[in-house]
């Protein structure tokens, strides 16, 4: 599986058969600028963790152009349907698992809020666990630490987790290290940092704390790819 990071919480996971796009905030994202444009992407599946503009982002344009399957909460799916008529979506809610021909998806809890940029109620915020034939990813969305992360660690063998570390709107470094210990992922990529002044973060502190705890932290630069 190839993972490409676009900055903030936006990333693309590509397998031999499918492309999965998460939280495609690209237009107006100072970190993704120069690396990717929404019009470059033609995913098969788009995951949206919650309705905030820095996650919903370019979803509407990308979905309508690509015809991708939207996987999100019911309120976000029906927001798009009511607005545009787009009906290629699979609504979920917290704790649910769904099975697809390309893998399994669990919609996880996230301790945050969720409303669209226009103020429309966006349901509850979430994260996603994506299990394909050979890899398991956990995109935590925007969240504080929550104790049930320990169950995620017990129930799934996560190859790569994306955890917010930027503080202010989500957990910061100390809680993100605690989260990494609880979910026991083989690799962790820090997200939701340095996009805006509110979330400027010294990632070397995170990196050193991960190392000290014996965990594998991978700092990805916007536009960078890794092979899992
Ligand atoms: Ni948010
Ligand atoms: Mn956010």
CSV table of C-alpha atoms and ligand atoms in Angstrom, one decimal:
chain,number,residue,atom,x,y,z
A,1,UNK,CA,0.0,0.0,0.0
A,2,UNK,CA,1.2,3.4,-0.9
A,3,UNK,CA,0.4,6.4,1.4
A,4,UNK,CA,0.7,10.0,0.2
A,5,UNK,CA,0.3,12.8,2.7
A,6,UNK,CA,-1.0,16.2,1.6
A,7,UNK,CA,-0.6,18.0,4.9
A,8,UNK,CA,-3.1,18.7,7.7
A,9,UNK,CA,-5.3,15.5,7.8
A,10,UNK,CA,-5.5,14.9,4.1
A,11,UNK,CA,-4.0,11.7,2.6
A,12,UNK,CA,-4.3,9.1,-0.1
A,13,UNK,CA,-3.9,5.4,0.4
A,14,UNK,CA,-3.4,3.4,-2.8
A,15,UNK,CA,-3.6,-0.3,-3.3
A,16,UNK,CA,-3.2,-2.3,-6.5
A,17,UNK,CA,-6.9,-2.0,-7.1
A,18,UNK,CA,-8.3,1.0,-5.2
A,19,UNK,CA,-7.5,4.6,-4.1
A,20,UNK,CA,-8.8,5.8,-0.8
A,21,UNK,CA,-8.8,9.5,0.0
A,22,UNK,CA,-9.2,10.9,3.5
A,23,UNK,CA,-10.3,14.4,4.5
A,24,UNK,CA,-9.4,16.1,1.3
A,25,UNK,CA,-8.8,19.7,2.5
A,26,UNK,CA,-6.6,20.9,-0.4
A,27,UNK,CA,-8.0,24.3,-1.7
A,28,UNK,CA,-6.8,26.9,0.9
A,29,UNK,CA,-4.5,24.4,2.6
A,30,UNK,CA,-1.1,26.1,2.8
A,31,UNK,CA,0.6,22.8,3.3
A,32,UNK,CA,-0.8,21.0,0.2
A,33,UNK,CA,-0.2,24.0,-2.0
A,34,UNK,CA,2.3,23.2,-4.8
A,35,UNK,CA,2.0,19.5,-4.1
A,36,UNK,CA,-1.5,18.6,-5.2
A,37,UNK,CA,-4.8,20.1,-6.4
A,38,UNK,CA,-8.2,18.7,-5.9
A,39,UNK,CA,-8.5,18.3,-9.7
A,40,UNK,CA,-5.5,15.9,-9.8
A,41,UNK,CA,-7.3,13.3,-7.7
A,42,UNK,CA,-9.7,10.6,-8.9
A,43,UNK,CA,-10.3,8.3,-5.9
A,44,UNK,CA,-12.5,5.3,-5.6
A,45,UNK,CA,-13.5,6.1,-2.1
A,46,UNK,CA,-13.6,9.3,-0.1
A,47,UNK,CA,-13.6,9.2,3.7
A,48,UNK,CA,-14.7,12.3,5.6
A,49,UNK,CA,-14.2,12.2,9.4
A,50,UNK,CA,-16.3,15.3,10.2
A,51,UNK,CA,-17.9,18.3,8.6
A,52,UNK,CA,-15.4,21.0,9.5
A,53,UNK,CA,-14.0,22.9,6.5
A,54,UNK,CA,-10.4,21.7,7.1
A,55,UNK,CA,-11.7,18.1,6.6
A,56,UNK,CA,-14.7,18.3,4.3
A,57,UNK,CA,-12.6,20.6,2.2
A,58,UNK,CA,-12.8,19.7,-1.6
A,59,UNK,CA,-15.0,16.7,-1.1
A,60,UNK,CA,-18.0,18.0,-3.0
A,61,UNK,CA,-15.9,18.8,-6.1
A,62,UNK,CA,-13.9,15.6,-6.0
A,63,UNK,CA,-16.9,13.4,-5.5
A,64,UNK,CA,-19.0,15.0,-8.2
A,65,UNK,CA,-16.1,14.7,-10.7
A,66,UNK,CA,-14.9,11.3,-9.8
A,67,UNK,CA,-18.1,9.5,-8.8
A,68,UNK,CA,-16.3,8.1,-5.8
A,69,UNK,CA,-18.1,6.4,-2.9
A,70,UNK,CA,-18.4,8.8,0.0
A,71,UNK,CA,-18.1,7.1,3.4
A,72,UNK,CA,-19.0,9.4,6.3
A,73,UNK,CA,-21.7,9.9,8.9
A,74,UNK,CA,-25.4,10.0,7.9
A,75,UNK,CA,-25.6,13.8,8.3
A,76,UNK,CA,-22.6,14.5,6.0
A,77,UNK,CA,-23.8,12.1,3.4
A,78,UNK,CA,-27.3,13.6,3.3
A,79,UNK,CA,-26.0,17.1,3.4
A,80,UNK,CA,-24.3,16.5,0.1
A,81,UNK,CA,-27.3,14.6,-1.3
A,82,UNK,CA,-29.7,17.4,-0.4
A,83,UNK,CA,-27.4,20.1,-1.8
A,84,UNK,CA,-26.4,18.4,-5.1
A,85,UNK,CA,-28.4,15.2,-5.5
A,86,UNK,CA,-25.2,13.1,-5.2
A,87,UNK,CA,-26.3,9.6,-4.1
A,88,UNK,CA,-23.2,7.5,-4.2
A,89,UNK,CA,-22.5,7.3,-0.5
A,90,UNK,CA,-22.5,4.8,2.4
A,91,UNK,CA,-23.6,6.4,5.7
A,92,UNK,CA,-22.3,5.0,8.9
A,93,UNK,CA,-22.4,5.9,12.6
A,94,UNK,CA,-20.1,5.6,15.6
A,95,UNK,CA,-19.0,2.0,16.3
A,96,UNK,CA,-20.4,0.5,13.1
A,97,UNK,CA,-18.5,-1.8,10.8
A,98,UNK,CA,-19.3,-2.1,7.1
A,99,UNK,CA,-18.1,-4.6,4.6
A,100,UNK,CA,-17.1,-3.8,1.0
A,101,UNK,CA,-15.6,-5.9,-1.8
A,102,UNK,CA,-12.3,-4.1,-1.1
A,103,UNK,CA,-12.2,-4.4,2.6
A,104,UNK,CA,-13.9,-3.5,5.9
A,105,UNK,CA,-14.4,-0.1,7.5
A,106,UNK,CA,-15.1,0.6,11.2
A,107,UNK,CA,-16.3,4.1,12.1
A,108,UNK,CA,-14.7,5.0,15.4
A,109,UNK,CA,-15.5,7.4,18.1
A,110,UNK,CA,-13.8,10.9,18.0
A,111,UNK,CA,-14.0,13.4,20.9
A,112,UNK,CA,-14.6,16.7,18.9
A,113,UNK,CA,-17.4,18.5,17.2
A,114,UNK,CA,-18.8,18.5,13.6
A,115,UNK,CA,-20.5,21.3,11.7
A,116,UNK,CA,-20.2,22.5,8.1
A,117,UNK,CA,-18.6,25.8,7.2
A,118,UNK,CA,-22.2,27.1,6.5
A,119,UNK,CA,-23.3,26.2,10.0
A,120,UNK,CA,-25.3,23.1,9.1
A,121,UNK,CA,-25.2,20.3,11.7
A,122,UNK,CA,-22.7,17.7,10.6
A,123,UNK,CA,-23.5,14.9,12.9
A,124,UNK,CA,-20.9,13.4,15.3
A,125,UNK,CA,-17.2,13.5,14.5
A,126,UNK,CA,-15.5,10.2,13.8
A,127,UNK,CA,-12.4,8.4,12.8
A,128,UNK,CA,-12.0,5.3,10.5
A,129,UNK,CA,-10.3,2.0,10.6
A,130,UNK,CA,-9.8,0.7,7.1
A,131,UNK,CA,-8.9,-2.9,6.7
A,132,UNK,CA,-7.9,-4.0,3.2
A,133,UNK,CA,-6.6,-7.5,2.2
A,134,UNK,CA,-3.2,-6.8,3.5
A,135,UNK,CA,-3.1,-3.6,5.6
A,136,UNK,CA,-5.0,-1.9,8.4
A,137,UNK,CA,-5.0,1.9,8.7
A,138,UNK,CA,-6.5,4.1,11.5
A,139,UNK,CA,-7.3,7.7,10.7
A,140,UNK,CA,-8.3,9.1,14.0
A,141,UNK,CA,-9.9,12.3,12.6
A,142,UNK,CA,-9.9,15.3,15.0
A,143,UNK,CA,-10.0,14.0,18.5
A,144,UNK,CA,-8.9,14.3,22.1
A,145,UNK,CA,-7.5,11.2,23.7
A,146,UNK,CA,-10.3,8.8,24.8
A,147,UNK,CA,-9.9,5.7,26.9
A,148,UNK,CA,-11.6,3.4,24.4
A,149,UNK,CA,-8.5,3.8,22.2
A,150,UNK,CA,-7.2,0.8,24.2
A,151,UNK,CA,-9.9,-1.4,22.7
A,152,UNK,CA,-8.9,-0.4,19.3
A,153,UNK,CA,-5.4,-1.6,20.2
A,154,UNK,CA,-6.8,-4.8,21.5
A,155,UNK,CA,-9.1,-5.5,18.5
A,156,UNK,CA,-7.0,-4.4,15.6
A,157,UNK,CA,-3.4,-4.9,14.4
A,158,UNK,CA,-2.9,-1.4,13.0
A,159,UNK,CA,-0.1,-1.1,10.5
A,160,UNK,CA,-0.3,2.7,10.3
A,161,UNK,CA,-2.2,5.2,12.4
A,162,UNK,CA,-2.7,8.9,11.7
A,163,UNK,CA,-3.0,10.8,15.0
A,164,UNK,CA,-3.6,14.5,15.5
A,165,UNK,CA,-0.8,16.1,17.5
A,166,UNK,CA,-1.3,19.9,16.9
A,167,UNK,CA,-3.1,20.7,20.2
A,168,UNK,CA,-5.6,23.6,20.6
A,169,UNK,CA,-8.4,21.9,18.5
A,170,UNK,CA,-7.3,18.3,19.2
A,171,UNK,CA,-5.0,16.4,21.5
A,172,UNK,CA,-1.4,17.7,21.7
A,173,UNK,CA,1.8,15.8,21.9
A,174,UNK,CA,1.6,14.4,25.4
A,175,UNK,CA,-1.9,12.9,24.8
A,176,UNK,CA,-0.9,11.7,21.3
A,177,UNK,CA,1.9,9.7,22.7
A,178,UNK,CA,-0.5,8.2,25.2
A,179,UNK,CA,-2.9,7.4,22.4
A,180,UNK,CA,-0.1,5.8,20.4
A,181,UNK,CA,0.7,3.5,23.4
A,182,UNK,CA,-3.0,2.6,23.6
A,183,UNK,CA,-3.6,1.7,20.0
A,184,UNK,CA,-0.3,-0.1,19.6
A,185,UNK,CA,0.1,0.7,15.9
A,186,UNK,CA,3.2,-0.5,14.2
A,187,UNK,CA,3.8,3.0,12.7
A,188,UNK,CA,2.3,6.4,13.6
A,189,UNK,CA,2.2,9.5,11.4
A,190,UNK,CA,1.4,12.8,13.1
A,191,UNK,CA,-1.3,14.9,11.5
A,192,UNK,CA,-3.2,18.2,12.1
A,193,UNK,CA,-0.1,20.3,12.9
A,194,UNK,CA,1.5,23.4,11.5
A,195,UNK,CA,-1.2,24.3,9.0
A,196,UNK,CA,-2.3,27.4,10.9
A,197,UNK,CA,-0.7,29.5,13.7
A,198,UNK,CA,-3.1,27.8,16.3
A,199,UNK,CA,-1.5,24.4,15.7
A,200,UNK,CA,2.2,25.2,15.2
A,201,UNK,CA,4.0,22.2,16.7
A,202,UNK,CA,7.6,21.2,17.3
A,203,UNK,CA,7.5,17.6,15.9
A,204,UNK,CA,11.0,16.8,17.2
A,205,UNK,CA,9.5,16.7,20.7
A,206,UNK,CA,6.9,14.2,19.4
A,207,UNK,CA,9.5,12.2,17.5
A,208,UNK,CA,11.8,12.0,20.6
A,209,UNK,CA,8.9,11.0,22.9
A,210,UNK,CA,7.8,8.3,20.4
A,211,UNK,CA,11.4,7.0,20.2
A,212,UNK,CA,11.8,7.0,24.0
A,213,UNK,CA,8.6,5.0,24.3
A,214,UNK,CA,9.9,2.4,21.8
A,215,UNK,CA,7.4,3.3,19.1
A,216,UNK,CA,7.9,4.0,15.4
A,217,UNK,CA,6.9,7.6,14.5
A,218,UNK,CA,7.1,8.7,10.9
A,219,UNK,CA,7.0,12.4,10.1
A,220,UNK,CA,5.7,12.8,6.6
A,221,UNK,CA,6.2,16.0,4.6
A,222,UNK,CA,3.3,17.3,2.4
A,223,UNK,CA,3.6,15.6,-0.9
A,224,UNK,CA,5.7,12.8,0.4
A,225,UNK,CA,4.8,9.1,-0.1
A,226,UNK,CA,5.7,6.0,1.8
A,227,UNK,CA,5.2,2.3,1.0
A,228,UNK,CA,3.7,0.2,3.7
B,1,LIG,NI1,-12.3,19.6,13.4
B,2,LIG,MN1,-9.6,19.9,12.0
